PDB file of C-alpha atoms in Angstrom:
ATOM      1  CA  ASN A 249    -167.617 -46.597-108.742  1.00  0.00           C
ATOM      2  CA  ALA A 250    -168.756 -48.225-105.502  1.00  0.00           C
ATOM      3  CA  GLY A 251    -169.371 -51.495-107.374  1.00  0.00           C
ATOM      4  CA  VAL A 252    -171.870 -53.820-105.679  1.00  0.00           C
ATOM      5  CA  THR A 253    -172.971 -52.738-102.222  1.00  0.00           C
ATOM      6  CA  GLN A 254    -174.996 -54.675 -99.672  1.00  0.00           C
ATOM      7  CA  THR A 255    -176.648 -53.657 -96.437  1.00  0.00           C
ATOM      8  CA  PRO A 256    -176.705 -54.580 -93.658  1.00  0.00           C
ATOM      9  CA  LYS A 257    -173.390 -56.374 -93.077  1.00  0.00           C
ATOM     10  CA  PHE A 258    -174.761 -58.349 -90.129  1.00  0.00           C
ATOM     11  CA  GLN A 259    -178.302 -59.099 -88.984  1.00  0.00           C
ATOM     12  CA  VAL A 260    -179.887 -61.214 -86.273  1.00  0.00           C
ATOM     13  CA  LEU A 261    -183.565 -62.109 -86.624  1.00  0.00           C
ATOM     14  CA  LYS A 262    -185.986 -64.107 -84.572  1.00  0.00           C
ATOM     15  CA  THR A 263    -187.950 -66.887 -86.230  1.00  0.00           C
ATOM     16  CA  GLY A 264    -190.959 -65.463 -88.023  1.00  0.00           C
ATOM     17  CA  GLN A 265    -189.622 -61.948 -88.448  1.00  0.00           C
ATOM     18  CA  SER A 266    -189.333 -60.390 -91.872  1.00  0.00           C
ATOM     19  CA  MET A 267    -186.604 -58.284 -93.358  1.00  0.00           C
ATOM     20  CA  THR A 268    -185.133 -57.035 -96.622  1.00  0.00           C
ATOM     21  CA  LEU A 269    -181.505 -57.414 -97.642  1.00  0.00           C
ATOM     22  CA  GLN A 270    -180.473 -54.538 -99.849  1.00  0.00           C
ATOM     23  CA  CYS A 271    -178.264 -54.790-102.919  1.00  0.00           C
ATOM     24  CA  ALA A 272    -177.276 -51.970-105.241  1.00  0.00           C
ATOM     25  CA  GLN A 273    -174.807 -51.577-108.092  1.00  0.00           C
ATOM     26  CA  ASP A 274    -173.653 -48.450-109.887  1.00  0.00           C
ATOM     27  CA  MET A 275    -172.219 -50.101-113.006  1.00  0.00           C
ATOM     28  CA  ASN A 276    -175.473 -50.130-114.986  1.00  0.00           C
ATOM     29  CA  HIS A 277    -175.435 -53.939-115.059  1.00  0.00           C
ATOM     30  CA  GLU A 278    -178.603 -55.623-116.283  1.00  0.00           C
ATOM     31  CA  TYR A 279    -177.886 -59.021-114.746  1.00  0.00           C
ATOM     32  CA  MET A 280    -178.140 -59.283-110.974  1.00  0.00           C
ATOM     33  CA  SER A 281    -178.387 -62.317-108.735  1.00  0.00           C
ATOM     34  CA  TRP A 282    -178.569 -63.453-105.121  1.00  0.00           C
ATOM     35  CA  TYR A 283    -176.634 -66.375-103.647  1.00  0.00           C
ATOM     36  CA  ARG A 284    -176.428 -67.924-100.244  1.00  0.00           C
ATOM     37  CA  GLN A 285    -173.286 -69.532 -98.873  1.00  0.00           C
ATOM     38  CA  ASP A 286    -173.412 -72.348 -96.348  1.00  0.00           C
ATOM     39  CA  PRO A 287    -170.389 -74.240 -95.000  1.00  0.00           C
ATOM     40  CA  GLY A 288    -169.189 -76.996 -97.310  1.00  0.00           C
ATOM     41  CA  MET A 289    -171.748 -76.236-100.007  1.00  0.00           C
ATOM     42  CA  GLY A 290    -170.269 -73.419-102.065  1.00  0.00           C
ATOM     43  CA  LEU A 291    -172.725 -70.739-103.145  1.00  0.00           C
ATOM     44  CA  ARG A 292    -176.227 -71.505-104.336  1.00  0.00           C
ATOM     45  CA  LEU A 293    -178.388 -69.284-106.526  1.00  0.00           C
ATOM     46  CA  ILE A 294    -181.576 -67.988-104.893  1.00  0.00           C
ATOM     47  CA  HIS A 295    -183.074 -65.599-107.472  1.00  0.00           C
ATOM     48  CA  TYR A 296    -181.798 -63.683-110.443  1.00  0.00           C
ATOM     49  CA  SER A 297    -182.851 -60.834-112.710  1.00  0.00           C
ATOM     50  CA  VAL A 298    -181.984 -60.001-116.315  1.00  0.00           C
ATOM     51  CA  GLY A 299    -183.292 -56.452-116.132  1.00  0.00           C
ATOM     52  CA  ALA A 300    -185.746 -54.113-114.466  1.00  0.00           C
ATOM     53  CA  GLY A 301    -189.100 -55.826-114.047  1.00  0.00           C
ATOM     54  CA  ILE A 302    -187.785 -59.315-114.852  1.00  0.00           C
ATOM     55  CA  THR A 303    -186.905 -61.858-112.178  1.00  0.00           C
ATOM     56  CA  ASP A 304    -186.766 -65.625-111.975  1.00  0.00           C
ATOM     57  CA  GLN A 305    -186.032 -68.376-109.491  1.00  0.00           C
ATOM     58  CA  GLY A 306    -182.711 -70.040-108.955  1.00  0.00           C
ATOM     59  CA  GLU A 307    -181.831 -73.280-107.228  1.00  0.00           C
ATOM     60  CA  VAL A 308    -183.086 -72.454-103.702  1.00  0.00           C
ATOM     61  CA  PRO A 309    -185.878 -69.829-103.965  1.00  0.00           C
ATOM     62  CA  ASN A 310    -188.238 -71.032-101.234  1.00  0.00           C
ATOM     63  CA  GLY A 311    -188.744 -68.503 -98.449  1.00  0.00           C
ATOM     64  CA  TYR A 312    -187.369 -65.580-100.478  1.00  0.00           C
ATOM     65  CA  ASN A 313    -188.958 -62.924-102.683  1.00  0.00           C
ATOM     66  CA  VAL A 314    -187.316 -60.449-105.022  1.00  0.00           C
ATOM     67  CA  SER A 315    -188.322 -57.542-107.208  1.00  0.00           C
ATOM     68  CA  ARG A 316    -186.407 -55.329-109.616  1.00  0.00           C
ATOM     69  CA  SER A 317    -187.964 -51.935-110.096  1.00  0.00           C
ATOM     70  CA  THR A 318    -184.737 -50.211-111.178  1.00  0.00           C
ATOM     71  CA  THR A 319    -181.536 -51.322-112.885  1.00  0.00           C
ATOM     72  CA  GLU A 320    -179.526 -50.376-109.804  1.00  0.00           C
ATOM     73  CA  ASP A 321    -181.386 -52.157-106.991  1.00  0.00           C
ATOM     74  CA  PHE A 322    -182.243 -55.794-106.363  1.00  0.00           C
ATOM     75  CA  PRO A 323    -183.581 -56.350-102.822  1.00  0.00           C
ATOM     76  CA  LEU A 324    -184.088 -59.791-101.307  1.00  0.00           C
ATOM     77  CA  ARG A 325    -187.015 -60.224 -98.925  1.00  0.00           C
ATOM     78  CA  LEU A 326    -187.426 -62.829 -96.226  1.00  0.00           C
ATOM     79  CA  LEU A 327    -191.124 -62.880 -95.391  1.00  0.00           C
ATOM     80  CA  SER A 328    -190.973 -65.155 -92.334  1.00  0.00           C
ATOM     81  CA  ALA A 329    -187.434 -65.994 -91.296  1.00  0.00           C
ATOM     82  CA  ALA A 330    -186.531 -69.555 -90.346  1.00  0.00           C
ATOM     83  CA  PRO A 331    -183.345 -70.917 -88.712  1.00  0.00           C
ATOM     84  CA  SER A 332    -182.589 -72.724 -91.997  1.00  0.00           C
ATOM     85  CA  GLN A 333    -182.071 -69.294 -93.564  1.00  0.00           C
ATOM     86  CA  THR A 334    -179.070 -68.611 -91.348  1.00  0.00           C
ATOM     87  CA  SER A 335    -176.367 -68.060 -93.949  1.00  0.00           C
ATOM     88  CA  VAL A 336    -174.151 -65.540 -95.667  1.00  0.00           C
ATOM     89  CA  TYR A 337    -175.884 -63.821 -98.573  1.00  0.00           C
ATOM     90  CA  PHE A 338    -174.065 -62.422-101.595  1.00  0.00           C
ATOM     91  CA  CYS A 339    -175.412 -60.252-104.354  1.00  0.00           C
ATOM     92  CA  ALA A 340    -173.706 -60.192-107.742  1.00  0.00           C
ATOM     93  CA  SER A 341    -173.989 -58.312-111.013  1.00  0.00           C
ATOM     94  CA  ARG A 342    -172.735 -58.507-114.599  1.00  0.00           C
ATOM     95  CA  SER A 343    -173.402 -56.736-117.844  1.00  0.00           C
ATOM     96  CA  PRO A 344    -174.749 -58.877-120.727  1.00  0.00           C
ATOM     97  CA  GLY A 345    -171.706 -58.164-122.871  1.00  0.00           C
ATOM     98  CA  GLY A 346    -169.211 -58.369-120.038  1.00  0.00           C
ATOM     99  CA  HIS A 347    -167.259 -61.285-118.660  1.00  0.00           C
ATOM    100  CA  GLU A 348    -166.604 -60.325-115.055  1.00  0.00           C
ATOM    101  CA  GLN A 349    -169.197 -61.140-112.420  1.00  0.00           C
ATOM    102  CA  TYR A 350    -168.887 -58.777-109.471  1.00  0.00           C
ATOM    103  CA  PHE A 351    -169.864 -59.780-105.956  1.00  0.00           C
ATOM    104  CA  GLY A 352    -170.919 -57.573-103.064  1.00  0.00           C
ATOM    105  CA  PRO A 353    -169.336 -57.790 -99.604  1.00  0.00           C
ATOM    106  CA  GLY A 354    -172.064 -60.050 -98.226  1.00  0.00           C
ATOM    107  CA  THR A 355    -174.646 -59.998 -95.431  1.00  0.00           C
ATOM    108  CA  ARG A 356    -174.251 -62.427 -92.532  1.00  0.00           C
ATOM    109  CA  LEU A 357    -177.720 -63.391 -91.310  1.00  0.00           C
ATOM    110  CA  THR A 358    -178.493 -65.360 -88.165  1.00  0.00           C
ATOM    111  CA  VAL A 359    -182.032 -66.535 -87.420  1.00  0.00           C
ATOM    112  CA  THR A 360    -182.650 -67.704 -83.853  1.00  0.00           C
TER     113      THR A 360
ATOM    114  CA  GLU B 140    -179.181 -80.007-114.114  1.00  0.00           C
ATOM    115  CA  LEU B 141    -175.694 -78.580-114.052  1.00  0.00           C
ATOM    116  CA  LYS B 142    -173.396 -80.083-111.416  1.00  0.00           C
ATOM    117  CA  VAL B 143    -169.937 -78.802-110.560  1.00  0.00           C
ATOM    118  CA  GLU B 144    -167.454 -80.857-108.581  1.00  0.00           C
ATOM    119  CA  GLN B 145    -164.116 -79.734-107.251  1.00  0.00           C
ATOM    120  CA  ASN B 146    -161.343 -81.840-105.901  1.00  0.00           C
ATOM    121  CA  PRO B 147    -159.669 -81.977-103.607  1.00  0.00           C
ATOM    122  CA  LEU B 148    -161.885 -80.250-101.060  1.00  0.00           C
ATOM    123  CA  PHE B 149    -158.996 -79.815 -98.641  1.00  0.00           C
ATOM    124  CA  LEU B 150    -155.414 -79.236 -99.665  1.00  0.00           C
ATOM    125  CA  SER B 151    -152.488 -78.820 -97.332  1.00  0.00           C
ATOM    126  CA  MET B 152    -149.343 -77.785 -99.167  1.00  0.00           C
ATOM    127  CA  GLN B 153    -145.790 -77.039 -98.268  1.00  0.00           C
ATOM    128  CA  GLU B 154    -144.347 -73.769 -99.365  1.00  0.00           C
ATOM    129  CA  GLY B 155    -142.504 -74.104-102.629  1.00  0.00           C
ATOM    130  CA  LYS B 156    -144.494 -77.095-103.871  1.00  0.00           C
ATOM    131  CA  ASN B 157    -146.783 -77.330-106.890  1.00  0.00           C
ATOM    132  CA  TYR B 158    -150.321 -78.632-106.971  1.00  0.00           C
ATOM    133  CA  THR B 159    -153.498 -78.642-109.079  1.00  0.00           C
ATOM    134  CA  ILE B 160    -157.153 -78.166-108.180  1.00  0.00           C
ATOM    135  CA  TYR B 161    -159.651 -79.795-110.530  1.00  0.00           C
ATOM    136  CA  CYS B 162    -163.112 -78.626-111.489  1.00  0.00           C
ATOM    137  CA  ASN B 163    -165.444 -80.953-113.398  1.00  0.00           C
ATOM    138  CA  TYR B 164    -168.841 -79.896-114.653  1.00  0.00           C
ATOM    139  CA  SER B 165    -171.669 -81.918-116.112  1.00  0.00           C
ATOM    140  CA  THR B 166    -173.145 -79.948-119.055  1.00  0.00           C
ATOM    141  CA  THR B 167    -171.998 -77.441-121.621  1.00  0.00           C
ATOM    142  CA  SER B 168    -171.571 -73.887-120.451  1.00  0.00           C
ATOM    143  CA  ASP B 169    -170.635 -70.495-121.816  1.00  0.00           C
ATOM    144  CA  ARG B 170    -168.048 -69.573-119.207  1.00  0.00           C
ATOM    145  CA  LEU B 171    -166.086 -70.738-116.180  1.00  0.00           C
ATOM    146  CA  TYR B 172    -164.823 -68.641-113.295  1.00  0.00           C
ATOM    147  CA  TRP B 173    -162.241 -69.152-110.590  1.00  0.00           C
ATOM    148  CA  TYR B 174    -162.673 -67.174-107.379  1.00  0.00           C
ATOM    149  CA  ARG B 175    -160.660 -66.803-104.205  1.00  0.00           C
ATOM    150  CA  GLN B 176    -162.291 -66.234-100.838  1.00  0.00           C
ATOM    151  CA  ASP B 177    -160.508 -65.272 -97.627  1.00  0.00           C
ATOM    152  CA  PRO B 178    -162.236 -65.996 -94.296  1.00  0.00           C
ATOM    153  CA  GLY B 179    -165.112 -63.604 -93.648  1.00  0.00           C
ATOM    154  CA  LYS B 180    -164.636 -61.879 -96.998  1.00  0.00           C
ATOM    155  CA  SER B 181    -166.361 -61.758-100.350  1.00  0.00           C
ATOM    156  CA  LEU B 182    -165.282 -63.486-103.546  1.00  0.00           C
ATOM    157  CA  GLU B 183    -162.338 -62.147-105.473  1.00  0.00           C
ATOM    158  CA  SER B 184    -162.326 -62.924-109.182  1.00  0.00           C
ATOM    159  CA  LEU B 185    -159.172 -64.681-110.352  1.00  0.00           C
ATOM    160  CA  PHE B 186    -159.947 -65.854-113.881  1.00  0.00           C
ATOM    161  CA  VAL B 187    -162.741 -65.993-116.432  1.00  0.00           C
ATOM    162  CA  LEU B 188    -162.353 -68.711-119.066  1.00  0.00           C
ATOM    163  CA  LEU B 189    -164.544 -68.497-122.133  1.00  0.00           C
ATOM    164  CA  SER B 190    -163.327 -70.936-124.746  1.00  0.00           C
ATOM    165  CA  ASN B 191    -161.845 -74.372-125.186  1.00  0.00           C
ATOM    166  CA  GLY B 192    -158.121 -74.378-124.602  1.00  0.00           C
ATOM    167  CA  ALA B 193    -158.153 -71.050-122.774  1.00  0.00           C
ATOM    168  CA  VAL B 194    -155.210 -70.615-120.438  1.00  0.00           C
ATOM    169  CA  LYS B 195    -154.722 -67.665-118.127  1.00  0.00           C
ATOM    170  CA  GLN B 196    -151.938 -66.953-115.653  1.00  0.00           C
ATOM    171  CA  GLU B 197    -151.545 -64.491-112.828  1.00  0.00           C
ATOM    172  CA  GLY B 198    -148.519 -64.782-110.600  1.00  0.00           C
ATOM    173  CA  ARG B 199    -148.279 -68.300-109.176  1.00  0.00           C
ATOM    174  CA  LEU B 200    -151.739 -69.306-110.416  1.00  0.00           C
ATOM    175  CA  MET B 201    -152.614 -70.664-113.841  1.00  0.00           C
ATOM    176  CA  ALA B 202    -156.071 -71.742-114.980  1.00  0.00           C
ATOM    177  CA  SER B 203    -157.026 -73.761-118.032  1.00  0.00           C
ATOM    178  CA  LEU B 204    -160.240 -74.949-119.632  1.00  0.00           C
ATOM    179  CA  ASP B 205    -161.023 -78.071-121.649  1.00  0.00           C
ATOM    180  CA  THR B 206    -164.650 -77.789-122.719  1.00  0.00           C
ATOM    181  CA  LYS B 207    -164.684 -81.198-124.406  1.00  0.00           C
ATOM    182  CA  ALA B 208    -163.697 -82.907-121.170  1.00  0.00           C
ATOM    183  CA  ARG B 209    -165.759 -80.386-119.165  1.00  0.00           C
ATOM    184  CA  LEU B 210    -162.739 -79.831-116.971  1.00  0.00           C
ATOM    185  CA  SER B 211    -160.907 -76.815-115.658  1.00  0.00           C
ATOM    186  CA  THR B 212    -157.725 -76.835-113.625  1.00  0.00           C
ATOM    187  CA  LEU B 213    -156.157 -74.280-111.311  1.00  0.00           C
ATOM    188  CA  HIS B 214    -152.442 -74.920-111.026  1.00  0.00           C
ATOM    189  CA  ILE B 215    -150.423 -73.495-108.174  1.00  0.00           C
ATOM    190  CA  THR B 216    -146.708 -73.068-108.700  1.00  0.00           C
ATOM    191  CA  ALA B 217    -144.228 -72.751-105.814  1.00  0.00           C
ATOM    192  CA  ALA B 218    -146.905 -72.103-103.217  1.00  0.00           C
ATOM    193  CA  VAL B 219    -146.476 -69.337-100.661  1.00  0.00           C
ATOM    194  CA  HIS B 220    -148.379 -68.761 -97.416  1.00  0.00           C
ATOM    195  CA  ASP B 221    -150.323 -65.826 -98.908  1.00  0.00           C
ATOM    196  CA  LEU B 222    -152.123 -68.246-101.214  1.00  0.00           C
ATOM    197  CA  SER B 223    -153.905 -69.842 -98.260  1.00  0.00           C
ATOM    198  CA  ALA B 224    -157.632 -69.319 -98.922  1.00  0.00           C
ATOM    199  CA  THR B 225    -160.708 -71.097-100.264  1.00  0.00           C
ATOM    200  CA  TYR B 226    -160.860 -71.436-104.049  1.00  0.00           C
ATOM    201  CA  PHE B 227    -164.100 -71.869-105.945  1.00  0.00           C
ATOM    202  CA  CYS B 228    -164.822 -72.675-109.522  1.00  0.00           C
ATOM    203  CA  ALA B 229    -168.182 -71.550-110.884  1.00  0.00           C
ATOM    204  CA  VAL B 230    -169.812 -72.407-114.181  1.00  0.00           C
ATOM    205  CA  GLY B 231    -172.263 -70.322-116.149  1.00  0.00           C
ATOM    206  CA  ASN B 232    -175.546 -72.187-116.458  1.00  0.00           C
ATOM    207  CA  ALA B 233    -176.212 -74.121-119.623  1.00  0.00           C
ATOM    208  CA  GLY B 234    -178.603 -73.234-122.405  1.00  0.00           C
ATOM    209  CA  GLY B 235    -176.903 -70.411-124.217  1.00  0.00           C
ATOM    210  CA  THR B 236    -176.143 -67.269-122.271  1.00  0.00           C
ATOM    211  CA  SER B 237    -176.012 -67.810-118.552  1.00  0.00           C
ATOM    212  CA  TYR B 238    -177.680 -64.474-117.624  1.00  0.00           C
ATOM    213  CA  GLY B 239    -175.320 -64.122-114.693  1.00  0.00           C
ATOM    214  CA  LYS B 240    -176.435 -67.426-113.170  1.00  0.00           C
ATOM    215  CA  LEU B 241    -173.592 -69.478-111.782  1.00  0.00           C
ATOM    216  CA  THR B 242    -173.330 -72.963-110.335  1.00  0.00           C
ATOM    217  CA  PHE B 243    -170.476 -73.252-107.855  1.00  0.00           C
ATOM    218  CA  GLY B 244    -168.259 -76.100-106.828  1.00  0.00           C
ATOM    219  CA  GLN B 245    -167.977 -76.916-103.140  1.00  0.00           C
ATOM    220  CA  GLY B 246    -164.724 -75.025-102.779  1.00  0.00           C
ATOM    221  CA  THR B 247    -161.165 -76.146-102.040  1.00  0.00           C
ATOM    222  CA  ILE B 248    -159.694 -75.013 -98.743  1.00  0.00           C
ATOM    223  CA  LEU B 249    -156.001 -74.473 -99.374  1.00  0.00           C
ATOM    224  CA  THR B 250    -153.535 -74.190 -96.528  1.00  0.00           C
ATOM    225  CA  VAL B 251    -149.892 -73.467 -97.287  1.00  0.00           C
ATOM    226  CA  HIS B 252    -147.457 -74.145 -94.460  1.00  0.00           C
ATOM    227  CA  PRO B 253    -143.696 -73.761 -94.100  1.00  0.00           C
TER     228      PRO B 253
END
């Protein structure tokens, strides 16, 4: 199993550009989520999904869109990047009956 | 709204000493995690605590959970340099099953020196 994978590892965007951060898992987990990590603030939940076709907002959803068309993939879209979105982004997954929450390797995004 | 507070936020330890990191949370929850993060890396799961009184140990680290006090502790025994990292606690959101949603503490930056 590859676990949770994220691409790209690093990205630099200019203000106003759009992009999609990819997240995939091969463990057949129904629960998937996106977090951002900023210095001194721990990780904060952006969006989450409990299964294909079902998504909901987390603590800091503004400026981000998600969709979940398959169990495996949960992309995060930035429609118009802003410097405040400079952060490290982590995707995570868990099965409903499982205890472990698995995190991907992260994407480091810089918006100039 | 679920709030999670860790203390201390910075911890400088001598090798061989013992210390405890505390994690307080504000509402009931179905699970509590402890993670380790090395600089530039992802989160490594250390412990998952599911019930009141749960205690888990791995090497020099031991975690416990008191759901009545809404408190978890991560105890470090005889610290070694390799334990230097940032440690996070994370709590499953309230309201029954957490659906994979976690609220994190701010993290404790642990430095172990000779």
